């Protein structure tokens, strides 16, 4: 057996090769590698890793089955808590959640919990292992708005309890941010996302795409005319934010949201599709989160020289360490402690460059992070033809503006008791995920979906 202090390495595409394609970067473990990595787990009695998981997966429980090679049993353990394990195993920030709590990580590498979850979930998809379905429904109808991670989780949990669940999705493809926001090279759509959604369908959940709540119908109509007894809003946060600097309305300036949607959902990265996308020869991505890394790595694969412009230093980058590492390996250039002042355009109003200023970190602000401050006289210009703004998103106000009695806050987010049960200010209406918090992670949205399902179950089981 290998050194128990070191994790079994995971195989990946060569950086020079993957920078030219949209195939998945990480190959994941095979069965032998997964069993070897699982042997490192000491099966703690008071498992802190579970406390670090927003959906409380019994991590030592599933890993103990992997140790023995009982992968189907491992999948059943994960399935008790998570409806989307193949997705979570790929995109969750395990290093700051379950793996950060791992006792093995005190003296060595923490267990590769995410990679083991991915292996088990992929095995279940390949061998068509079906989730446990209730024998009969309980007759209660619930509507779920949005087929992203919070909506899918809420729908799956309620279906397991016997509810008749219908998910309404605004777009033609199911999956929400999983299909339009995360690139193919991080999360394959046909191989993973569609198959995970099929597992939710197998629980009895019904899906209706192309339904825009607030236009096609309203929450009040769903409850009054279609007899839904409760509604869960998991509509995400798709409204992009901008800086408000001069030149931001120039041709060639995109939100990361639009850029990634064109590439992911409309297959602009595939030459056989004729979806227009500004590939760009020299691209700047403004921001430092996971979405910024996704946009930067997408632009790189479309043939551009790509710069990430971020006003703080590397230690303050909010993106996952793995994503930053992969971006650097592939050739993305990081212009850190740098902030845009103006986007420069030519006589036809097309982007030709950006005026930026160097920054330094001062005293901590209210968030606890050191505040970036401009260095006087340090302005300079960068030559560019495309700018992608990745500064976060907020919820689309359509649902809130068409639903009487639904309270929102100053950021246009729906007010809900997210960690407890997702209850909003409107009776029988629950909410969770990015629609409540603003843009956050897939796993936090899933945790909110679980809380919403719990709240709805408590409400309707007392009827």
PDB file of C-alpha atoms in Angstrom, residues 153-423:
ATOM      1  CA  UNK A 153     -32.298  18.801  -4.962  1.00  0.00           C
ATOM      2  CA  UNK A 154     -35.617  20.026  -3.559  1.00  0.00           C
ATOM      3  CA  UNK A 155     -37.553  18.095  -6.232  1.00  0.00           C
ATOM      4  CA  UNK A 156     -35.552  14.909  -5.649  1.00  0.00           C
ATOM      5  CA  UNK A 157     -35.940  15.009  -1.872  1.00  0.00           C
ATOM      6  CA  UNK A 158     -39.703  15.638  -2.106  1.00  0.00           C
ATOM      7  CA  UNK A 159     -40.178  12.885  -4.710  1.00  0.00           C
ATOM      8  CA  UNK A 160     -38.464  10.396  -2.388  1.00  0.00           C
ATOM      9  CA  UNK A 161     -41.067  11.336   0.236  1.00  0.00           C
ATOM     10  CA  UNK A 162     -43.910  10.619  -2.189  1.00  0.00           C
ATOM     11  CA  UNK A 163     -44.825  14.138  -3.387  1.00  0.00           C
ATOM     12  CA  UNK A 164     -46.032  14.817  -6.931  1.00  0.00           C
ATOM     13  CA  UNK A 165     -43.412  17.337  -8.069  1.00  0.00           C
ATOM     14  CA  UNK A 166     -43.383  19.451 -11.240  1.00  0.00           C
ATOM     15  CA  UNK A 167     -40.266  21.481 -12.080  1.00  0.00           C
ATOM     16  CA  UNK A 168     -40.765  24.567 -14.282  1.00  0.00           C
ATOM     17  CA  UNK A 169     -37.682  25.667 -16.250  1.00  0.00           C
ATOM     18  CA  UNK A 170     -37.473  28.936 -18.223  1.00  0.00           C
ATOM     19  CA  UNK A 171     -34.948  27.651 -20.787  1.00  0.00           C
ATOM     20  CA  UNK A 172     -35.263  24.846 -23.332  1.00  0.00           C
ATOM     21  CA  UNK A 173     -32.540  22.790 -21.611  1.00  0.00           C
ATOM     22  CA  UNK A 174     -32.813  21.472 -18.063  1.00  0.00           C
ATOM     23  CA  UNK A 175     -30.040  22.047 -15.508  1.00  0.00           C
ATOM     24  CA  UNK A 176     -29.882  25.799 -14.912  1.00  0.00           C
ATOM     25  CA  UNK A 177     -26.374  27.019 -14.132  1.00  0.00           C
ATOM     26  CA  UNK A 178     -25.100  23.440 -14.516  1.00  0.00           C
ATOM     27  CA  UNK A 179     -25.721  23.636 -18.281  1.00  0.00           C
ATOM     28  CA  UNK A 180     -25.285  27.317 -19.099  1.00  0.00           C
ATOM     29  CA  UNK A 181     -22.716  28.471 -16.544  1.00  0.00           C
ATOM     30  CA  UNK A 182     -20.105  25.733 -16.106  1.00  0.00           C
ATOM     31  CA  UNK A 183     -17.935  24.796 -19.118  1.00  0.00           C
ATOM     32  CA  UNK A 184     -17.876  21.362 -20.714  1.00  0.00           C
ATOM     33  CA  UNK A 185     -14.247  20.790 -19.694  1.00  0.00           C
ATOM     34  CA  UNK A 186     -15.255  21.021 -16.015  1.00  0.00           C
ATOM     35  CA  UNK A 187     -18.703  19.444 -16.193  1.00  0.00           C
ATOM     36  CA  UNK A 188     -19.687  17.348 -19.248  1.00  0.00           C
ATOM     37  CA  UNK A 189     -23.323  17.956 -20.171  1.00  0.00           C
ATOM     38  CA  UNK A 190     -24.328  14.736 -21.990  1.00  0.00           C
ATOM     39  CA  UNK A 191     -22.206  12.346 -19.935  1.00  0.00           C
ATOM     40  CA  UNK A 192     -22.958  13.815 -16.504  1.00  0.00           C
ATOM     41  CA  UNK A 193     -25.603  16.562 -16.193  1.00  0.00           C
ATOM     42  CA  UNK A 194     -28.269  14.996 -18.419  1.00  0.00           C
ATOM     43  CA  UNK A 195     -27.774  11.584 -16.801  1.00  0.00           C
ATOM     44  CA  UNK A 196     -28.032  13.032 -13.288  1.00  0.00           C
ATOM     45  CA  UNK A 197     -31.290  14.765 -14.276  1.00  0.00           C
ATOM     46  CA  UNK A 198     -32.547  11.424 -15.635  1.00  0.00           C
ATOM     47  CA  UNK A 199     -31.995   9.976 -12.140  1.00  0.00           C
ATOM     48  CA  UNK A 200     -34.248  12.717 -10.722  1.00  0.00           C
ATOM     49  CA  UNK A 201     -36.865  11.913 -13.405  1.00  0.00           C
ATOM     50  CA  UNK A 202     -36.692   8.245 -12.372  1.00  0.00           C
ATOM     51  CA  UNK A 203     -37.879   9.324  -8.906  1.00  0.00           C
ATOM     52  CA  UNK A 204     -41.119  10.477 -10.571  1.00  0.00           C
ATOM     53  CA  UNK A 205     -40.369  14.199 -10.959  1.00  0.00           C
ATOM     54  CA  UNK A 206     -42.087  15.846 -13.960  1.00  0.00           C
ATOM     55  CA  UNK A 207     -40.285  18.641 -15.882  1.00  0.00           C
ATOM     56  CA  UNK A 208     -41.788  21.450 -17.979  1.00  0.00           C
ATOM     57  CA  UNK A 209     -39.161  23.495 -19.921  1.00  0.00           C
ATOM     58  CA  UNK A 210     -39.843  26.830 -21.677  1.00  0.00           C
ATOM     59  CA  UNK A 211     -42.037  28.124 -18.833  1.00  0.00           C
ATOM     60  CA  UNK A 212     -41.067  31.595 -17.591  1.00  0.00           C
ATOM     61  CA  UNK A 213     -42.673  32.144 -14.200  1.00  0.00           C
ATOM     62  CA  UNK A 214     -43.861  35.753 -14.149  1.00  0.00           C
ATOM     63  CA  UNK A 215     -44.673  35.688 -17.878  1.00  0.00           C
ATOM     64  CA  UNK A 216     -46.002  32.255 -18.943  1.00  0.00           C
ATOM     65  CA  UNK A 217     -47.812  31.963 -15.620  1.00  0.00           C
ATOM     66  CA  UNK A 218     -47.415  33.244 -12.059  1.00  0.00           C
ATOM     67  CA  UNK A 219     -46.911  31.658  -8.654  1.00  0.00           C
ATOM     68  CA  UNK A 220     -50.415  32.750  -7.628  1.00  0.00           C
ATOM     69  CA  UNK A 221     -51.891  31.037 -10.714  1.00  0.00           C
ATOM     70  CA  UNK A 222     -49.954  27.840  -9.997  1.00  0.00           C
ATOM     71  CA  UNK A 223     -51.465  27.730  -6.515  1.00  0.00           C
ATOM     72  CA  UNK A 224     -54.975  29.015  -7.250  1.00  0.00           C
ATOM     73  CA  UNK A 225     -55.663  27.524 -10.698  1.00  0.00           C
ATOM     74  CA  UNK A 226     -53.411  24.446 -10.877  1.00  0.00           C
ATOM     75  CA  UNK A 227     -53.800  23.347  -7.248  1.00  0.00           C
ATOM     76  CA  UNK A 228     -50.139  23.273  -6.252  1.00  0.00           C
ATOM     77  CA  UNK A 229     -50.105  23.284  -2.453  1.00  0.00           C
ATOM     78  CA  UNK A 230     -46.560  24.656  -2.075  1.00  0.00           C
ATOM     79  CA  UNK A 231     -43.945  26.283  -4.305  1.00  0.00           C
ATOM     80  CA  UNK A 232     -40.154  26.256  -4.055  1.00  0.00           C
ATOM     81  CA  UNK A 233     -38.322  29.068  -5.876  1.00  0.00           C
ATOM     82  CA  UNK A 234     -34.868  27.977  -7.047  1.00  0.00           C
ATOM     83  CA  UNK A 235     -34.604  30.352  -9.991  1.00  0.00           C
ATOM     84  CA  UNK A 236     -30.952  31.272  -9.442  1.00  0.00           C
ATOM     85  CA  UNK A 237     -29.244  34.593 -10.043  1.00  0.00           C
ATOM     86  CA  UNK A 238     -28.806  35.290 -13.736  1.00  0.00           C
ATOM     87  CA  UNK A 239     -28.686  39.088 -13.787  1.00  0.00           C
ATOM     88  CA  UNK A 240     -25.056  40.194 -14.353  1.00  0.00           C
ATOM     89  CA  UNK A 241     -23.342  43.064 -12.554  1.00  0.00           C
ATOM     90  CA  UNK A 242     -21.087  45.662 -14.214  1.00  0.00           C
ATOM     91  CA  UNK A 243     -18.565  48.199 -12.897  1.00  0.00           C
ATOM     92  CA  UNK A 244     -20.143  51.368 -14.285  1.00  0.00           C
ATOM     93  CA  UNK A 245     -16.824  52.607 -15.731  1.00  0.00           C
ATOM     94  CA  UNK A 246     -16.492  54.651 -18.966  1.00  0.00           C
ATOM     95  CA  UNK A 247     -16.582  52.590 -22.161  1.00  0.00           C
ATOM     96  CA  UNK A 248     -18.407  49.630 -20.615  1.00  0.00           C
ATOM     97  CA  UNK A 249     -21.146  49.816 -23.283  1.00  0.00           C
ATOM     98  CA  UNK A 250     -18.627  49.336 -26.125  1.00  0.00           C
ATOM     99  CA  UNK A 251     -18.921  46.500 -28.618  1.00  0.00           C
ATOM    100  CA  UNK A 252     -16.854  43.558 -27.431  1.00  0.00           C
ATOM    101  CA  UNK A 253     -17.773  43.902 -23.735  1.00  0.00           C
ATOM    102  CA  UNK A 254     -19.651  40.887 -22.369  1.00  0.00           C
ATOM    103  CA  UNK A 255     -20.896  39.656 -19.041  1.00  0.00           C
ATOM    104  CA  UNK A 256     -19.365  36.289 -18.156  1.00  0.00           C
ATOM    105  CA  UNK A 257     -22.945  35.043 -17.934  1.00  0.00           C
ATOM    106  CA  UNK A 258     -23.704  35.796 -21.591  1.00  0.00           C
ATOM    107  CA  UNK A 259     -20.308  34.593 -22.781  1.00  0.00           C
ATOM    108  CA  UNK A 260     -20.570  31.239 -21.005  1.00  0.00           C
ATOM    109  CA  UNK A 261     -24.228  30.757 -21.983  1.00  0.00           C
ATOM    110  CA  UNK A 262     -23.355  31.212 -25.655  1.00  0.00           C
ATOM    111  CA  UNK A 263     -20.510  28.742 -25.366  1.00  0.00           C
ATOM    112  CA  UNK A 264     -22.144  26.130 -23.116  1.00  0.00           C
ATOM    113  CA  UNK A 265     -25.855  26.101 -23.846  1.00  0.00           C
ATOM    114  CA  UNK A 266     -25.670  27.191 -27.494  1.00  0.00           C
ATOM    115  CA  UNK A 267     -22.565  25.103 -28.268  1.00  0.00           C
ATOM    116  CA  UNK A 268     -20.616  28.038 -29.716  1.00  0.00           C
ATOM    117  CA  UNK A 269     -17.389  26.167 -28.873  1.00  0.00           C
ATOM    118  CA  UNK A 270     -18.367  23.477 -31.409  1.00  0.00           C
ATOM    119  CA  UNK A 271     -17.488  24.343 -35.041  1.00  0.00           C
ATOM    120  CA  UNK A 272     -20.514  22.387 -36.277  1.00  0.00           C
ATOM    121  CA  UNK A 273     -22.817  24.971 -34.607  1.00  0.00           C
ATOM    122  CA  UNK A 274     -23.225  28.459 -36.085  1.00  0.00           C
ATOM    123  CA  UNK A 275     -23.839  30.311 -32.795  1.00  0.00           C
ATOM    124  CA  UNK A 276     -21.924  33.609 -32.927  1.00  0.00           C
ATOM    125  CA  UNK A 277     -19.372  34.213 -30.199  1.00  0.00           C
ATOM    126  CA  UNK A 278     -16.585  36.794 -29.997  1.00  0.00           C
ATOM    127  CA  UNK A 279     -13.567  34.535 -29.756  1.00  0.00           C
ATOM    128  CA  UNK A 280     -11.200  37.504 -29.493  1.00  0.00           C
ATOM    129  CA  UNK A 281      -7.440  37.526 -29.999  1.00  0.00           C
ATOM    130  CA  UNK A 282      -6.607  39.316 -26.737  1.00  0.00           C
ATOM    131  CA  UNK A 283      -9.183  39.008 -23.956  1.00  0.00           C
ATOM    132  CA  UNK A 284      -9.386  40.462 -20.442  1.00  0.00           C
ATOM    133  CA  UNK A 285     -11.585  38.800 -17.828  1.00  0.00           C
ATOM    134  CA  UNK A 286     -12.341  41.121 -14.910  1.00  0.00           C
ATOM    135  CA  UNK A 287     -12.871  39.239 -11.632  1.00  0.00           C
ATOM    136  CA  UNK A 288     -11.300  36.427  -9.625  1.00  0.00           C
ATOM    137  CA  UNK A 289     -14.026  33.878  -8.860  1.00  0.00           C
ATOM    138  CA  UNK A 290     -14.772  30.474 -10.343  1.00  0.00           C
ATOM    139  CA  UNK A 291     -16.922  32.050 -13.072  1.00  0.00           C
ATOM    140  CA  UNK A 292     -13.980  34.280 -14.057  1.00  0.00           C
ATOM    141  CA  UNK A 293     -11.759  31.173 -14.329  1.00  0.00           C
ATOM    142  CA  UNK A 294     -14.413  29.437 -16.442  1.00  0.00           C
ATOM    143  CA  UNK A 295     -14.706  32.417 -18.802  1.00  0.00           C
ATOM    144  CA  UNK A 296     -10.920  32.824 -19.046  1.00  0.00           C
ATOM    145  CA  UNK A 297     -10.308  29.143 -19.780  1.00  0.00           C
ATOM    146  CA  UNK A 298     -13.121  29.137 -22.355  1.00  0.00           C
ATOM    147  CA  UNK A 299     -11.661  32.173 -24.166  1.00  0.00           C
ATOM    148  CA  UNK A 300      -8.232  30.496 -24.103  1.00  0.00           C
ATOM    149  CA  UNK A 301      -9.661  27.383 -25.774  1.00  0.00           C
ATOM    150  CA  UNK A 302     -11.213  29.602 -28.458  1.00  0.00           C
ATOM    151  CA  UNK A 303      -7.704  30.780 -29.334  1.00  0.00           C
ATOM    152  CA  UNK A 304      -7.205  33.999 -27.350  1.00  0.00           C
ATOM    153  CA  UNK A 305      -4.379  35.334 -25.220  1.00  0.00           C
ATOM    154  CA  UNK A 306      -6.233  35.758 -21.916  1.00  0.00           C
ATOM    155  CA  UNK A 307      -5.545  38.064 -18.966  1.00  0.00           C
ATOM    156  CA  UNK A 308      -7.399  37.836 -15.633  1.00  0.00           C
ATOM    157  CA  UNK A 309      -7.626  41.328 -14.104  1.00  0.00           C
ATOM    158  CA  UNK A 310      -8.165  41.194 -10.331  1.00  0.00           C
ATOM    159  CA  UNK A 311      -7.826  44.015  -7.828  1.00  0.00           C
ATOM    160  CA  UNK A 312      -6.477  41.906  -4.943  1.00  0.00           C
ATOM    161  CA  UNK A 313      -3.580  39.443  -4.691  1.00  0.00           C
ATOM    162  CA  UNK A 314      -3.383  35.703  -5.364  1.00  0.00           C
ATOM    163  CA  UNK A 315      -4.147  34.734  -1.766  1.00  0.00           C
ATOM    164  CA  UNK A 316      -7.407  36.691  -1.960  1.00  0.00           C
ATOM    165  CA  UNK A 317      -8.614  35.079  -5.208  1.00  0.00           C
ATOM    166  CA  UNK A 318     -12.063  33.652  -4.399  1.00  0.00           C
ATOM    167  CA  UNK A 319     -11.792  30.928  -7.072  1.00  0.00           C
ATOM    168  CA  UNK A 320     -10.957  27.362  -6.089  1.00  0.00           C
ATOM    169  CA  UNK A 321      -7.209  26.725  -5.828  1.00  0.00           C
ATOM    170  CA  UNK A 322      -7.581  23.858  -8.322  1.00  0.00           C
ATOM    171  CA  UNK A 323      -9.233  26.137 -10.903  1.00  0.00           C
ATOM    172  CA  UNK A 324      -6.510  28.801 -10.575  1.00  0.00           C
ATOM    173  CA  UNK A 325      -3.841  26.098 -10.833  1.00  0.00           C
ATOM    174  CA  UNK A 326      -5.435  24.651 -13.988  1.00  0.00           C
ATOM    175  CA  UNK A 327      -5.818  28.116 -15.558  1.00  0.00           C
ATOM    176  CA  UNK A 328      -2.132  28.900 -14.971  1.00  0.00           C
ATOM    177  CA  UNK A 329      -1.042  25.522 -16.338  1.00  0.00           C
ATOM    178  CA  UNK A 330      -3.030  26.204 -19.509  1.00  0.00           C
ATOM    179  CA  UNK A 331      -1.475  29.634 -20.067  1.00  0.00           C
ATOM    180  CA  UNK A 332      -3.920  32.175 -18.607  1.00  0.00           C
ATOM    181  CA  UNK A 333      -2.024  35.318 -17.514  1.00  0.00           C
ATOM    182  CA  UNK A 334      -2.920  36.819 -14.108  1.00  0.00           C
ATOM    183  CA  UNK A 335      -2.668  40.604 -13.741  1.00  0.00           C
ATOM    184  CA  UNK A 336      -3.191  40.786  -9.968  1.00  0.00           C
ATOM    185  CA  UNK A 337      -3.462  43.927  -7.805  1.00  0.00           C
ATOM    186  CA  UNK A 338      -4.800  45.625 -10.925  1.00  0.00           C
ATOM    187  CA  UNK A 339      -8.148  47.381 -11.423  1.00  0.00           C
ATOM    188  CA  UNK A 340      -9.890  48.686 -14.591  1.00  0.00           C
ATOM    189  CA  UNK A 341     -10.512  52.432 -14.810  1.00  0.00           C
ATOM    190  CA  UNK A 342     -11.847  52.754 -18.370  1.00  0.00           C
ATOM    191  CA  UNK A 343     -12.521  50.600 -21.431  1.00  0.00           C
ATOM    192  CA  UNK A 344     -11.028  52.177 -24.546  1.00  0.00           C
ATOM    193  CA  UNK A 345     -12.851  51.966 -27.897  1.00  0.00           C
ATOM    194  CA  UNK A 346     -11.990  52.819 -31.518  1.00  0.00           C
ATOM    195  CA  UNK A 347     -13.936  55.135 -33.855  1.00  0.00           C
ATOM    196  CA  UNK A 348     -16.471  52.329 -34.533  1.00  0.00           C
ATOM    197  CA  UNK A 349     -17.031  51.825 -30.795  1.00  0.00           C
ATOM    198  CA  UNK A 350     -15.235  48.466 -30.683  1.00  0.00           C
ATOM    199  CA  UNK A 351     -12.990  47.634 -27.735  1.00  0.00           C
ATOM    200  CA  UNK A 352      -9.326  48.394 -28.412  1.00  0.00           C
ATOM    201  CA  UNK A 353      -7.929  48.406 -24.877  1.00  0.00           C
ATOM    202  CA  UNK A 354      -8.346  49.087 -21.188  1.00  0.00           C
ATOM    203  CA  UNK A 355      -6.898  51.702 -18.849  1.00  0.00           C
ATOM    204  CA  UNK A 356      -5.977  50.074 -15.528  1.00  0.00           C
ATOM    205  CA  UNK A 357      -4.361  51.140 -12.255  1.00  0.00           C
ATOM    206  CA  UNK A 358      -2.084  49.190  -9.917  1.00  0.00           C
ATOM    207  CA  UNK A 359      -3.431  48.477  -6.429  1.00  0.00           C
ATOM    208  CA  UNK A 360      -2.036  47.756  -2.976  1.00  0.00           C
ATOM    209  CA  UNK A 361      -3.764  46.121   0.002  1.00  0.00           C
ATOM    210  CA  UNK A 362      -4.571  48.359   2.967  1.00  0.00           C
ATOM    211  CA  UNK A 363      -6.425  47.668   6.201  1.00  0.00           C
ATOM    212  CA  UNK A 364      -9.151  44.980   6.387  1.00  0.00           C
ATOM    213  CA  UNK A 365     -12.668  46.078   5.382  1.00  0.00           C
ATOM    214  CA  UNK A 366     -16.028  44.891   6.808  1.00  0.00           C
ATOM    215  CA  UNK A 367     -15.616  41.491   5.103  1.00  0.00           C
ATOM    216  CA  UNK A 368     -12.301  40.929   6.921  1.00  0.00           C
ATOM    217  CA  UNK A 369     -10.300  41.094   3.684  1.00  0.00           C
ATOM    218  CA  UNK A 370      -7.647  43.784   3.211  1.00  0.00           C
ATOM    219  CA  UNK A 371      -9.092  46.676   1.249  1.00  0.00           C
ATOM    220  CA  UNK A 372      -7.498  47.335  -2.179  1.00  0.00           C
ATOM    221  CA  UNK A 373      -6.281  50.907  -2.650  1.00  0.00           C
ATOM    222  CA  UNK A 374      -5.059  52.633  -5.809  1.00  0.00           C
ATOM    223  CA  UNK A 375      -1.359  53.452  -6.138  1.00  0.00           C
ATOM    224  CA  UNK A 376      -1.267  57.082  -7.360  1.00  0.00           C
ATOM    225  CA  UNK A 377       0.307  57.590 -10.787  1.00  0.00           C
ATOM    226  CA  UNK A 378       0.385  53.865 -11.640  1.00  0.00           C
ATOM    227  CA  UNK A 379      -2.153  53.910 -14.499  1.00  0.00           C
ATOM    228  CA  UNK A 380      -1.274  52.173 -17.756  1.00  0.00           C
ATOM    229  CA  UNK A 381      -3.070  50.794 -20.823  1.00  0.00           C
ATOM    230  CA  UNK A 382      -3.522  47.222 -22.048  1.00  0.00           C
ATOM    231  CA  UNK A 383      -4.282  46.486 -25.712  1.00  0.00           C
ATOM    232  CA  UNK A 384      -7.404  44.276 -26.014  1.00  0.00           C
ATOM    233  CA  UNK A 385     -10.251  43.413 -28.368  1.00  0.00           C
ATOM    234  CA  UNK A 386     -12.644  41.715 -25.887  1.00  0.00           C
ATOM    235  CA  UNK A 387     -13.578  42.308 -22.239  1.00  0.00           C
ATOM    236  CA  UNK A 388     -15.555  39.838 -20.107  1.00  0.00           C
ATOM    237  CA  UNK A 389     -16.983  41.190 -16.843  1.00  0.00           C
ATOM    238  CA  UNK A 390     -17.217  38.543 -14.118  1.00  0.00           C
ATOM    239  CA  UNK A 391     -18.301  40.560 -11.085  1.00  0.00           C
ATOM    240  CA  UNK A 392     -21.132  38.438  -9.747  1.00  0.00           C
ATOM    241  CA  UNK A 393     -24.854  38.213 -10.460  1.00  0.00           C
ATOM    242  CA  UNK A 394     -28.129  39.027  -8.757  1.00  0.00           C
ATOM    243  CA  UNK A 395     -31.594  37.448  -9.113  1.00  0.00           C
ATOM    244  CA  UNK A 396     -33.824  38.489 -11.993  1.00  0.00           C
ATOM    245  CA  UNK A 397     -36.619  40.582 -10.397  1.00  0.00           C
ATOM    246  CA  UNK A 398     -39.363  39.042 -12.603  1.00  0.00           C
ATOM    247  CA  UNK A 399     -40.658  36.487 -10.089  1.00  0.00           C
ATOM    248  CA  UNK A 400     -40.631  38.870  -7.115  1.00  0.00           C
ATOM    249  CA  UNK A 401     -42.325  41.648  -9.105  1.00  0.00           C
ATOM    250  CA  UNK A 402     -45.200  39.352 -10.181  1.00  0.00           C
ATOM    251  CA  UNK A 403     -45.795  37.656  -6.807  1.00  0.00           C
ATOM    252  CA  UNK A 404     -47.864  39.513  -4.204  1.00  0.00           C
ATOM    253  CA  UNK A 405     -46.471  39.400  -0.675  1.00  0.00           C
ATOM    254  CA  UNK A 406     -43.003  38.083  -1.588  1.00  0.00           C
ATOM    255  CA  UNK A 407     -40.401  40.122   0.292  1.00  0.00           C
ATOM    256  CA  UNK A 408     -37.003  40.942  -1.239  1.00  0.00           C
ATOM    257  CA  UNK A 409     -33.974  42.782   0.161  1.00  0.00           C
ATOM    258  CA  UNK A 410     -31.999  45.722  -1.252  1.00  0.00           C
ATOM    259  CA  UNK A 411     -29.975  43.326  -3.455  1.00  0.00           C
ATOM    260  CA  UNK A 412     -33.253  42.092  -5.049  1.00  0.00           C
ATOM    261  CA  UNK A 413     -32.739  38.695  -3.366  1.00  0.00           C
ATOM    262  CA  UNK A 414     -35.788  36.873  -1.999  1.00  0.00           C
ATOM    263  CA  UNK A 415     -35.903  36.937   1.815  1.00  0.00           C
ATOM    264  CA  UNK A 416     -36.142  33.369   3.185  1.00  0.00           C
ATOM    265  CA  UNK A 417     -35.161  31.379   6.251  1.00  0.00           C
ATOM    266  CA  UNK A 418     -32.705  29.511   4.070  1.00  0.00           C
ATOM    267  CA  UNK A 419     -30.719  27.494   6.590  1.00  0.00           C
ATOM    268  CA  UNK A 420     -33.835  26.329   8.450  1.00  0.00           C
ATOM    269  CA  UNK A 421     -36.640  25.630   6.001  1.00  0.00           C
ATOM    270  CA  UNK A 422     -36.594  28.173   3.152  1.00  0.00           C
ATOM    271  CA  UNK A 423     -39.907  29.778   4.194  1.00  0.00           C
TER     272      UNK A 423
END
